[in-house]
CSV table of C-alpha atoms in Angstrom, one decimal:
chain,number,residue,atom,x,y,z
A,1,MET,CA,100.3,117.5,77.9
A,2,CYS,CA,97.4,115.2,77.2
A,3,ASP,CA,96.6,115.2,73.5
A,4,GLY,CA,93.7,112.7,73.5
A,5,ARG,CA,95.5,110.2,71.2
A,6,GLU,CA,94.8,106.5,71.7
A,7,GLU,CA,97.7,104.6,73.1
A,8,PRO,CA,98.6,100.9,72.8
A,9,ARG,CA,98.0,100.4,76.5
A,10,GLU,CA,94.6,102.1,76.4
A,11,SER,CA,92.6,98.9,76.9
A,12,SER,CA,94.8,97.5,79.7
A,13,SER,CA,94.8,100.9,81.5
A,14,MET,CA,91.0,101.1,81.3
A,15,ALA,CA,90.8,97.6,82.8
A,16,ALA,CA,93.0,98.7,85.7
A,17,ILE,CA,90.9,101.8,86.2
A,18,SER,CA,87.8,99.6,86.4
A,19,SER,CA,89.5,97.3,88.9
A,20,LEU,CA,90.3,100.3,91.1
A,21,GLN,CA,86.8,101.6,90.9
A,22,ALA,CA,85.5,98.2,91.8
A,23,ILE,CA,87.8,98.2,94.9
A,24,ASN,CA,86.4,101.6,95.9
A,25,VAL,CA,82.8,100.4,95.5
A,26,THR,CA,83.6,97.3,97.6
A,27,PHE,CA,85.0,99.4,100.4
A,28,ARG,CA,81.9,101.5,100.4
A,29,ARG,CA,79.6,98.5,100.5
A,30,ARG,CA,81.5,97.2,103.5
A,31,GLY,CA,80.7,100.4,105.3
A,32,THR,CA,84.1,102.1,105.4
A,33,ARG,CA,82.7,105.2,103.7
A,34,CYS,CA,86.2,106.6,103.3
A,35,GLY,CA,86.7,106.7,107.1
A,36,ILE,CA,83.8,109.2,107.6
A,37,ALA,CA,82.0,108.6,110.9
A,38,GLU,CA,79.0,110.8,110.0
A,39,PRO,CA,75.6,108.9,110.0
A,40,SER,CA,75.1,110.0,106.4
A,41,GLY,CA,78.5,108.7,105.3
A,42,GLU,CA,79.1,112.2,103.7
A,43,PRO,CA,81.2,115.2,104.9
A,44,ALA,CA,79.5,117.4,107.5
A,45,PRO,CA,77.8,120.6,106.2
A,46,MET,CA,79.8,123.8,106.1
A,47,GLY,CA,80.3,125.2,109.6
A,48,GLN,CA,80.6,121.7,111.1
A,49,LYS,CA,83.7,119.6,111.3
A,50,THR,CA,83.5,116.2,109.7
A,51,ARG,CA,84.0,113.2,112.0
A,52,TYR,CA,86.3,110.5,110.8
A,53,GLU,CA,87.2,107.0,112.1
A,54,ASP,CA,90.7,106.2,111.0
A,55,GLY,CA,91.9,102.7,110.8
A,56,LEU,CA,95.4,101.2,110.9
A,57,VAL,CA,96.3,101.9,107.3
A,58,GLU,CA,95.2,105.6,107.6
A,59,ARG,CA,97.2,106.1,110.8
A,60,VAL,CA,100.3,104.5,109.2
A,61,PHE,CA,100.2,107.1,106.4
A,62,MET,CA,99.6,109.9,108.9
A,63,GLY,CA,102.5,108.8,111.0
A,64,LEU,CA,104.8,108.3,108.0
A,65,PHE,CA,104.1,111.8,106.5
A,66,ALA,CA,104.1,113.5,109.8
A,67,ARG,CA,107.5,112.1,110.9
A,68,LYS,CA,109.0,113.1,107.5
A,69,MET,CA,107.5,116.6,107.8
A,70,ASP,CA,108.5,116.9,111.5
A,71,LYS,CA,112.1,117.2,110.5
A,72,PHE,CA,111.3,120.5,108.9
A,73,GLY,CA,109.1,121.8,111.7
A,74,SER,CA,110.1,124.3,114.4
A,75,LYS,CA,110.2,122.6,117.8
A,76,LYS,CA,110.2,123.9,121.4
A,77,LYS,CA,113.0,122.5,123.5
A,78,GLU,CA,110.5,120.8,125.8
A,79,MET,CA,108.7,119.0,123.0
A,80,LYS,CA,109.2,115.2,122.9
A,81,GLU,CA,109.4,113.5,119.6
A,82,LYS,CA,106.3,111.4,119.0
A,83,GLY,CA,106.4,107.7,118.3
A,84,PHE,CA,105.3,106.4,114.9
A,85,TRP,CA,101.9,105.3,116.2
A,86,GLU,CA,101.1,108.4,118.2
A,87,TYR,CA,100.1,110.6,115.3
A,88,ASP,CA,96.5,111.2,114.4
A,89,TYR,CA,95.2,113.6,111.7
A,90,GLU,CA,95.1,116.6,114.1
A,91,SER,CA,98.8,116.1,115.0
A,92,PHE,CA,99.6,115.7,111.3
A,93,VAL,CA,98.0,119.1,110.7
A,94,GLU,CA,99.9,120.6,113.6
A,95,VAL,CA,103.2,119.4,112.2
A,96,SER,CA,102.2,121.2,108.9
A,97,LYS,CA,101.7,124.4,110.9
A,98,ARG,CA,105.1,124.2,112.5
A,99,VAL,CA,106.7,123.7,109.0
A,100,MET,CA,105.1,127.0,108.0
A,101,GLN,CA,106.6,129.0,110.9
A,102,GLY,CA,109.5,131.2,109.9
A,103,ARG,CA,109.4,130.2,106.3
A,104,SER,CA,108.4,132.1,103.2
A,105,ARG,CA,105.8,130.6,100.9
A,106,VAL,CA,108.5,129.4,98.5
A,107,GLN,CA,110.4,127.7,101.4
A,108,GLN,CA,107.2,126.1,102.6
A,109,GLN,CA,106.6,124.6,99.1
A,110,GLU,CA,110.2,123.4,98.9
A,111,ALA,CA,109.9,121.7,102.3
A,112,VAL,CA,106.9,119.7,101.1
A,113,ARG,CA,108.7,118.9,97.8
A,114,GLU,CA,111.6,117.4,99.9
A,115,VAL,CA,109.2,115.4,102.0
A,116,LEU,CA,107.5,114.0,98.9
A,117,LEU,CA,110.9,113.1,97.3
A,118,SER,CA,112.0,111.4,100.6
A,119,MET,CA,108.9,109.2,100.4
A,120,MET,CA,110.0,107.9,96.9
A,121,PRO,CA,112.5,105.1,96.3
A,122,PRO,CA,115.6,106.1,94.2
A,123,GLY,CA,114.8,106.8,90.6
A,124,ALA,CA,111.0,106.8,91.2
A,125,PRO,CA,110.3,110.0,89.2
A,126,GLN,CA,112.1,108.6,86.2
A,127,GLN,CA,110.2,105.3,86.4
A,128,PHE,CA,107.0,107.2,86.7
A,129,ARG,CA,107.7,109.1,83.5
A,130,LYS,CA,108.3,105.8,81.7
A,131,LEU,CA,105.1,104.2,83.1
A,132,PHE,CA,102.9,107.2,82.8
A,133,PRO,CA,103.7,109.5,79.9
A,134,PRO,CA,101.5,112.6,79.7
A,135,THR,CA,98.7,110.9,77.8
A,136,LYS,CA,94.9,110.6,78.2
A,137,TRP,CA,95.1,107.1,79.6
A,138,ALA,CA,97.8,108.1,82.1
A,139,ALA,CA,95.8,111.1,83.4
A,140,GLU,CA,92.7,108.9,83.8
A,141,PHE,CA,94.6,106.2,85.5
A,142,ASN,CA,96.1,108.5,88.1
A,143,ALA,CA,92.7,110.1,88.7
A,144,ALA,CA,91.3,106.7,89.5
A,145,LEU,CA,94.2,106.0,91.8
A,146,THR,CA,93.6,109.2,93.7
A,147,VAL,CA,90.1,108.2,94.9
A,148,PRO,CA,90.9,105.0,96.9
A,149,PHE,CA,94.5,105.8,98.0
A,150,PHE,CA,94.3,109.4,99.1
A,151,HIS,CA,91.0,109.5,101.0
A,152,TRP,CA,92.9,109.5,104.3
A,153,LEU,CA,94.5,112.8,103.4
A,154,VAL,CA,91.7,114.7,101.6
A,155,GLY,CA,88.5,112.8,102.5
A,156,PRO,CA,86.0,111.2,100.0
A,157,SER,CA,86.3,112.0,96.3
A,158,GLN,CA,85.1,110.8,93.0
A,159,VAL,CA,86.3,110.7,89.4
A,160,ILE,CA,84.6,113.2,87.1
A,161,GLU,CA,84.7,114.0,83.4
A,162,VAL,CA,86.7,117.1,82.5
A,163,GLU,CA,87.8,118.8,79.3
A,164,VAL,CA,91.6,119.0,78.7
A,165,ASN,CA,92.8,120.8,75.5
A,166,GLY,CA,89.4,120.3,74.0
A,167,VAL,CA,89.2,116.6,74.8
A,168,LYS,CA,86.7,115.2,77.3
A,169,GLN,CA,88.2,112.6,79.6
A,170,ARG,CA,87.6,111.1,83.0
A,171,SER,CA,90.8,112.5,84.5
A,172,GLY,CA,89.2,114.9,87.0
A,173,VAL,CA,88.8,114.2,90.7
A,174,ARG,CA,86.2,116.1,92.8
A,175,ILE,CA,87.1,116.2,96.5
A,176,LYS,CA,83.8,116.7,98.3
A,177,LYS,CA,85.1,118.6,101.4
A,178,CYS,CA,88.9,118.6,101.8
A,179,ARG,CA,89.9,117.2,105.1
A,180,TYR,CA,93.2,119.1,105.1
A,181,LEU,CA,91.5,122.5,104.5
A,182,GLU,CA,88.7,121.7,106.9
A,183,ASN,CA,91.1,120.8,109.8
A,184,SER,CA,93.7,123.5,109.2
A,185,GLY,CA,91.2,126.2,108.3
A,186,CYS,CA,94.1,128.0,106.6
A,187,VAL,CA,94.1,129.3,103.0
A,188,GLY,CA,97.9,129.5,103.1
A,189,MET,CA,98.4,125.9,104.2
A,190,CYS,CA,96.0,124.7,101.5
A,191,VAL,CA,97.9,126.6,98.8
A,192,ASN,CA,101.5,126.4,100.1
A,193,MET,CA,101.5,123.0,101.7
A,194,CYS,CA,99.2,121.1,99.3
A,195,LYS,CA,98.1,122.7,96.1
A,196,ILE,CA,101.3,124.2,94.7
A,197,PRO,CA,103.8,121.5,95.8
A,198,THR,CA,101.5,118.7,94.6
A,199,GLN,CA,100.9,120.4,91.3
A,200,ASP,CA,104.7,121.1,90.9
A,201,PHE,CA,105.6,117.5,91.9
A,202,PHE,CA,103.3,115.8,89.3
A,203,THR,CA,104.1,118.4,86.6
A,204,ASN,CA,107.8,118.8,87.0
A,205,GLU,CA,109.0,115.7,88.8
A,206,PHE,CA,106.6,113.1,87.3
A,207,GLY,CA,106.0,114.9,84.0
A,208,LEU,CA,102.2,114.5,84.2
A,209,PRO,CA,100.6,118.0,84.4
A,210,LEU,CA,98.1,118.5,87.3
A,211,THR,CA,96.0,121.5,88.2
A,212,MET,CA,94.2,121.7,91.6
A,213,ASN,CA,91.3,124.2,92.0
A,214,PRO,CA,90.2,124.5,95.7
A,215,ASN,CA,86.9,126.1,96.4
A,216,PHE,CA,87.2,128.1,99.7
A,217,GLU,CA,83.4,128.7,99.9
A,218,ASP,CA,82.5,125.0,100.4
A,219,MET,CA,86.0,123.5,100.9
A,220,SER,CA,85.6,121.2,97.9
A,221,CYS,CA,88.5,120.8,95.4
A,222,GLU,CA,88.8,119.8,91.8
A,223,MET,CA,92.0,118.0,90.6
A,224,ILE,CA,92.6,117.9,86.8
A,225,TYR,CA,95.2,115.4,85.7
A,226,GLY,CA,96.6,116.3,82.3
A,227,GLN,CA,96.0,120.1,82.6
A,228,ALA,CA,99.1,122.3,83.2
A,229,PRO,CA,98.7,124.5,86.2
A,230,PRO,CA,98.7,128.3,85.9
A,231,ALA,CA,101.5,130.5,87.0
A,232,PHE,CA,101.4,131.4,90.7
A,233,GLU,CA,100.6,135.1,89.9
A,234,GLU,CA,97.7,134.1,87.6
A,235,ASP,CA,96.1,131.6,90.0
A,236,ALA,CA,92.9,132.7,91.7
A,237,ALA,CA,93.7,130.6,94.7
A,238,THR,CA,96.8,132.7,95.5
A,239,LYS,CA,94.6,135.9,95.9
A,240,GLN,CA,92.3,134.5,98.6
A,241,PRO,CA,91.7,136.3,102.0
A,242,CYS,CA,91.9,134.4,105.3
A,243,LEU,CA,89.1,132.2,106.5
A,244,ALA,CA,88.7,134.5,109.4
A,245,ASP,CA,86.0,132.6,111.2
A,246,ILE,CA,88.0,129.3,111.5
A,247,CYS,CA,91.7,130.1,111.0
A,248,SER,CA,93.6,130.6,114.3
A,249,MET,CA,96.4,132.4,112.3
A,250,SER,CA,94.1,134.7,110.3
A,251,SER,CA,94.6,138.4,109.6
A,252,PRO,CA,91.0,139.6,108.9
A,253,SER,CA,92.2,143.1,107.9
A,254,SER,CA,94.4,141.7,105.1
A,255,PRO,CA,92.9,141.4,101.6
A,256,ILE,CA,95.0,138.3,100.9
A,257,CYS,CA,96.1,135.6,103.4
A,258,PRO,CA,99.6,136.8,104.6
A,259,LYS,CA,100.9,133.2,104.1
A,260,LEU,CA,100.5,133.7,100.4
A,261,GLU,CA,102.8,136.7,100.2
A,262,ALA,CA,106.5,136.2,99.4
């Protein structure tokens, strides 16, 4: 885990982080606003769905992920396979819902892991471990990467200072209002299809600990690179009830979202 020790590549990594932040600022000045179509350039208030305008790059990522996930989803016989450019964010979320059907939470998480691995070239996890050992600079660098390169998936975010093992560092990412949770409205999808497999992938495949703390009251989320995630049974996110007002699959009478049960 991150120990706060200075590394030889500290100065070069900080320069790279500054470059990434400059790219993000440039995009904002050009009016991209991370794809948000709201007049304010910020996510819509709770109770309202944020409007996005996705460009070519965003749709490429949506199509790529959706087609990979579609292989694990349950399909009706009359369903026609979509072409690469026919996916938008809503259809990407719909594919996620089909992946959940008929699978336990562990099977859902494993399906996402297989999708993530299929996106990587051979030997990628091993190369990642060499390039990004679990140090302070690696955690900060990956936090900086998250903001510009994953806005299509989770919406706008920003790097924040966090404390990891008693050391203050800028390896946190605060997602203002998670697009995936907002569009799915499902606690189980957030935890089983995003939080747990992403944490597991970085921690166990890449060797860089990651903890994600979703806030189901305002749909924000905090990612902490360098911090080891808690066990499933000890994680507060795994004990959440359904978002009954917005989830089409909710069970209001259940104290915990049924999708989080084994």
